[in-house]
Coordinates of C-alpha atoms (C1' of nucleotides) in Angstrom, one line a residue:
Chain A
X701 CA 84.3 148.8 147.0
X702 CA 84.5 147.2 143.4
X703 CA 81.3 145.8 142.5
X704 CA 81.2 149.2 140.6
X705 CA 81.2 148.5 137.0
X706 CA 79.8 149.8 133.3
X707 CA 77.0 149.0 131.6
X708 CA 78.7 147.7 128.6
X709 CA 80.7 145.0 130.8
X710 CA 77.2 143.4 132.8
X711 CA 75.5 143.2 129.4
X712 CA 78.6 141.7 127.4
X713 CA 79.5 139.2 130.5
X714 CA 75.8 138.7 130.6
X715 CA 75.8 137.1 126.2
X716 CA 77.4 133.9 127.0
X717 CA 75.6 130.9 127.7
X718 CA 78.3 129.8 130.1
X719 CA 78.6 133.4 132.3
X720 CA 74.9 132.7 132.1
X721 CA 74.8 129.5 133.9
X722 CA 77.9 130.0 136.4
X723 CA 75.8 133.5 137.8
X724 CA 72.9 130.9 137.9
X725 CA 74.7 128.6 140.0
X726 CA 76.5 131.3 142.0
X727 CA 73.4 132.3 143.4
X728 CA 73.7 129.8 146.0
X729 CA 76.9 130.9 146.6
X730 CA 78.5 127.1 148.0
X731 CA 81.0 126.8 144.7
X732 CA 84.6 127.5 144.3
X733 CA 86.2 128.2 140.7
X734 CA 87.3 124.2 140.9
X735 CA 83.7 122.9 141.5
X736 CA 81.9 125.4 138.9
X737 CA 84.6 124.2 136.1
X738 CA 83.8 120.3 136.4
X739 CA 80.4 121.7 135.5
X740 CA 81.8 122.5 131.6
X741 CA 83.0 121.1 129.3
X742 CA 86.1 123.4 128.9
X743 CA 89.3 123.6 130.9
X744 CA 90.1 125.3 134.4
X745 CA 91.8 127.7 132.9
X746 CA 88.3 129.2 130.5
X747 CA 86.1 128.7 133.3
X748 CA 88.3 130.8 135.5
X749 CA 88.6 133.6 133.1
X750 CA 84.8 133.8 132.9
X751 CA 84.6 133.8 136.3
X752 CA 86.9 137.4 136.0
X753 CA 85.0 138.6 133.9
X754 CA 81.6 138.0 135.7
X755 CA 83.7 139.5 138.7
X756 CA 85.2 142.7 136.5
X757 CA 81.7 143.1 135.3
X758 CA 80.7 143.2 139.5
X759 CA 77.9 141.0 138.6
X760 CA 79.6 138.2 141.0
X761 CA 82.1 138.5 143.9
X762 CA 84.8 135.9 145.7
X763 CA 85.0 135.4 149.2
X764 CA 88.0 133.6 150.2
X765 CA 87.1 130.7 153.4
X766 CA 89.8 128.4 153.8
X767 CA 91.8 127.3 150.3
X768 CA 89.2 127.9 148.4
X769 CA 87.2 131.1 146.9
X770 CA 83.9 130.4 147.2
X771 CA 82.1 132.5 144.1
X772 CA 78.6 134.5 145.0
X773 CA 76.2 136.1 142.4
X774 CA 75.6 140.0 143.3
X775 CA 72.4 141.2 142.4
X776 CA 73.8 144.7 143.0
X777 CA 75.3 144.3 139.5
X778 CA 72.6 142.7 137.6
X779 CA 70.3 145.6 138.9
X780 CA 72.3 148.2 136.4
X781 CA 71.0 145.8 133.6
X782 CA 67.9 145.6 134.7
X783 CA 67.5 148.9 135.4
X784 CA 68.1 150.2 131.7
X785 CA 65.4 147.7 130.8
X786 CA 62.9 148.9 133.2
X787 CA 63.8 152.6 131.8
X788 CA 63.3 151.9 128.2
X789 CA 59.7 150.2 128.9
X790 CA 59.1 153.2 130.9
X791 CA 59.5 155.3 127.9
X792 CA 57.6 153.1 125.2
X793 CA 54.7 153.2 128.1
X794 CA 55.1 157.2 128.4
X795 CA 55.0 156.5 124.3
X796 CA 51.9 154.5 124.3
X797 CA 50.9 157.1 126.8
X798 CA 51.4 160.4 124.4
X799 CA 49.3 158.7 121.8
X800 CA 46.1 157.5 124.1
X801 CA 46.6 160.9 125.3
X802 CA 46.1 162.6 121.1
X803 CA 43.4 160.3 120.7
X804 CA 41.4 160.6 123.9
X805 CA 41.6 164.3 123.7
X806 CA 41.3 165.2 119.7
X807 CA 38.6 162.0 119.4
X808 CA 40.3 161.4 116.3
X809 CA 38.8 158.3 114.3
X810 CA 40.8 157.8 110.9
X811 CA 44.0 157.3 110.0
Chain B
X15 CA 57.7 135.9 112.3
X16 CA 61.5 136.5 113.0
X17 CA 61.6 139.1 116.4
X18 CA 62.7 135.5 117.9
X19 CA 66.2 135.3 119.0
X20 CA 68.8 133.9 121.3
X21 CA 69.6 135.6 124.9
X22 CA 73.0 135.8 123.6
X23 CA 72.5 137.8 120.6
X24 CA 70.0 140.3 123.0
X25 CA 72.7 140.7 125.5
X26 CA 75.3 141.1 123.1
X27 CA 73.2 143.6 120.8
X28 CA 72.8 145.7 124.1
X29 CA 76.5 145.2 125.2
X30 CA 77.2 148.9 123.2
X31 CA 76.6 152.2 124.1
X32 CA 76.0 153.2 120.2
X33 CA 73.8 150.6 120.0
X34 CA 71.6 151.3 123.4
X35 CA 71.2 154.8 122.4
X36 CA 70.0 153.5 118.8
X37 CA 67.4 151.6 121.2
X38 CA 66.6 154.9 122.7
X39 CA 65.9 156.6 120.1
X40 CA 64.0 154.7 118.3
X41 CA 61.3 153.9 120.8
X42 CA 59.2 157.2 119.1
X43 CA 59.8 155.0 115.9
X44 CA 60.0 158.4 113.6
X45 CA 63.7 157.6 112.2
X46 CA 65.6 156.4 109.6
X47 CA 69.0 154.7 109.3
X48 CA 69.9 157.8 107.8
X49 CA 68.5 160.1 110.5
X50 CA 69.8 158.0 113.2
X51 CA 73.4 157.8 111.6
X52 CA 73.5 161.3 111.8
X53 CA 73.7 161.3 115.6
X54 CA 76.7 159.7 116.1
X55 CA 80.4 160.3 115.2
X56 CA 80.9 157.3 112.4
X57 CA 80.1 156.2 108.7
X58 CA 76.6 155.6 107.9
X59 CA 77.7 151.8 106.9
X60 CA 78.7 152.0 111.0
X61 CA 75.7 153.0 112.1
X62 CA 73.6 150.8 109.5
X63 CA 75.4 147.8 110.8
X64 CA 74.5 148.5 114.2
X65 CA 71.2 148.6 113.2
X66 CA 71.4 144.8 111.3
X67 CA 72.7 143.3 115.0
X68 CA 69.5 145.0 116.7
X69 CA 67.5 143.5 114.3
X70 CA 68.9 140.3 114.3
X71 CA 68.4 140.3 117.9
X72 CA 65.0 140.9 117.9
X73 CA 65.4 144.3 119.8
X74 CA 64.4 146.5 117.0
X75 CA 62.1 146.0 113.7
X76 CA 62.1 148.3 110.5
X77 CA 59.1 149.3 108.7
X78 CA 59.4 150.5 104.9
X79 CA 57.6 153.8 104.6
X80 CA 58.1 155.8 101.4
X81 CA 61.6 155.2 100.7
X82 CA 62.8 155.1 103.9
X83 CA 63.1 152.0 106.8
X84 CA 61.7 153.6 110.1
X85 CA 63.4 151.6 112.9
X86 CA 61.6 150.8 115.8
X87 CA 62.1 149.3 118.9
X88 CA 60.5 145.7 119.9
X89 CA 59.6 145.8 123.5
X90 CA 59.2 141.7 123.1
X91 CA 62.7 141.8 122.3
X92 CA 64.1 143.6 125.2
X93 CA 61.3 141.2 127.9
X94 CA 63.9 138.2 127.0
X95 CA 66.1 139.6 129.1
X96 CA 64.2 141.1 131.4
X97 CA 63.2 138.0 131.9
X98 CA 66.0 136.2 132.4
X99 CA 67.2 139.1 135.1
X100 CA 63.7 139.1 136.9
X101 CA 64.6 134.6 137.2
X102 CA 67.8 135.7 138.5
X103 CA 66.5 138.0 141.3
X104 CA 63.7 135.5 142.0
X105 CA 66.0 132.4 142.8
X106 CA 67.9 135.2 144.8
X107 CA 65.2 136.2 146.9
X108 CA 64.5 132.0 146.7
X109 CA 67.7 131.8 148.5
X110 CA 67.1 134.4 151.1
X111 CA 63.3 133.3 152.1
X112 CA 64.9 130.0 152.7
X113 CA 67.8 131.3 155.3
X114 CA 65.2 133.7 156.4
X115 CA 63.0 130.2 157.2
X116 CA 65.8 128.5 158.7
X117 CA 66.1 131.7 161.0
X118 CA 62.8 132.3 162.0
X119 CA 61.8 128.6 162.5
X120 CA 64.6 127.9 165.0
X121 CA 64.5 131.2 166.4
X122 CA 68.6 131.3 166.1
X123 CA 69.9 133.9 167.4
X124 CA 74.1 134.3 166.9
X125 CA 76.0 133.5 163.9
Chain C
dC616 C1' 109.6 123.2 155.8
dG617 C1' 107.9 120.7 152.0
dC618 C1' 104.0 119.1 149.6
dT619 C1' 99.5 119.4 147.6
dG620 C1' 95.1 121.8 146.5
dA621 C1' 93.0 125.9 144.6
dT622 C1' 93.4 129.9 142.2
dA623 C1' 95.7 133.2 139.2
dC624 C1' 98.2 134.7 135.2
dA625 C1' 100.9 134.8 130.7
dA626 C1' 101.4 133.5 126.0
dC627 C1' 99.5 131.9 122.1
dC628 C1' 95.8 130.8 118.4
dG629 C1' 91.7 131.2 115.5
dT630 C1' 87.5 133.7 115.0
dA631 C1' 84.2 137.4 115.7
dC632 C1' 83.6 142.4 116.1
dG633 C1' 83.6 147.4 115.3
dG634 C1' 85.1 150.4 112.2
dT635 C1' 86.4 151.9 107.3
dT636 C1' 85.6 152.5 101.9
dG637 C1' 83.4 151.1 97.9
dT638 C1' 79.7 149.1 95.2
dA639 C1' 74.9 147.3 94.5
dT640 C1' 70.0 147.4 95.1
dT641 C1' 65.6 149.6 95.7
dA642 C1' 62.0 153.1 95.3
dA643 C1' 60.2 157.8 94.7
dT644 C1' 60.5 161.8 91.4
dG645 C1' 61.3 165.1 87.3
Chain D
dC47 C1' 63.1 156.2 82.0
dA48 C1' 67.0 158.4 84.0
dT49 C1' 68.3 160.3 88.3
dT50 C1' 68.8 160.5 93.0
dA51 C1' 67.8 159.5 98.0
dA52 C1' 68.0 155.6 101.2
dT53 C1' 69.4 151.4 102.4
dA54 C1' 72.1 147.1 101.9
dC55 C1' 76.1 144.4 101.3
dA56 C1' 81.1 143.0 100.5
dA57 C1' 86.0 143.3 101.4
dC58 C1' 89.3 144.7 104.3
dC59 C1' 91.9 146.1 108.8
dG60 C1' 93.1 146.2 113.7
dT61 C1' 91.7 144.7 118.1
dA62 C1' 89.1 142.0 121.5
dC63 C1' 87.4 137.5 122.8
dG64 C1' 87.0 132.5 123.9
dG65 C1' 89.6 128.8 124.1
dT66 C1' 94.1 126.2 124.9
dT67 C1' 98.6 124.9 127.7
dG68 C1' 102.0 126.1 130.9
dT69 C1' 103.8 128.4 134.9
dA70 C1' 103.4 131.1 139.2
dT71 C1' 101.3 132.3 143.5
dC72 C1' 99.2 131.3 147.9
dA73 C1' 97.0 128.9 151.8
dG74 C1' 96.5 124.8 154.5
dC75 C1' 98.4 120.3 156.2
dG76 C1' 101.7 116.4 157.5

DNA sequence: CGCTGATACAACCGTACGGTTGTATTAATG
DNA sequence: CATTAATACAACCGTACGGTTGTATCAGCG
């Protein structure tokens, strides 16, 4: 459940150098909210709101274990990002594609 | 010269539906800010505007023709952050070969 | 239970953003 | 060269955003 979120809110979560860096970290997924804050320059309080929205944006999730809430990158939501990426290179290839395709088959030489 | 820009301002550029679907279209690279304004529900300064933060981004370039700017899509643009995603899933998978090591070096078998 | 650690949430503030309308620039055309 | 099509830019407005401080919840520990 969760995890499910819009494109809009991975890429917007996704334009700050500080989201940036916490989903870097998360990866590892050993840090509580506490532990990633010290890491700023910027109170509890910010850090912690990034973290929701990384977390509204599904691209990380929490897992409580004992008083803390250990934070964990999900690749799950950085996939939707990358796959509208991977879509539009796929159609500026099937681009490229259409116009090897007039020239191979017309042998057209000018402009 | 320019194309070059910050991750932030390519994320944020693609953090709007308008915006992505500007990116869409103008991968055939055959309209104008005019032309484009005309698919969406809002004022050709709108639209025009939308068109400045792509560029500014790097994500799209414009090319005077006649009296028209033709805006086109910059696949260099958009590989920043694919980039940055495909680092993300690689020190994932980093992460996962390494407990994957741990497991299959000391043949552990419960949790 | 009472305290302390860790996280969440609310209210507030300045600035940036997405939209509007209106005006200026630029380039083809009669 | 005056006109008009196409684009750019400026000023303004409401709302969202990134930061702050302060307070509330919530789980573990003595």
């Amino acid at each position: 459940m969760s995890t499910l979120a819009g494109i809009d809110q991975v890429f917007s979560a996704l334009a700050d150098a500080t989201r940036r860096d916490i989903v870097r970290r998360a990866i590892d997924g050993t840090e509580g909210v506490a532990e990633l804050a010290e890491h700023y320059p910027m109170s509890f309080a910010a850090v912690q709101k990034h973290v929701a929205v990384l977390e509204r944006a599904g691209v990380i999730t929490k897992e409580r274990t004992g008083r803390r809430k250990v934070v964990r990158t999900n690749l799950d939501g950085l996939l939707i990002a990358r796959r509208l990426l991977d879509t539009y290179e796929d159609l500026w290839r099937g681009r490229y594609g259409r116009m090897t395709d007039l020239i191979t088959d017309r042998k057209e030489t000018h402009a």
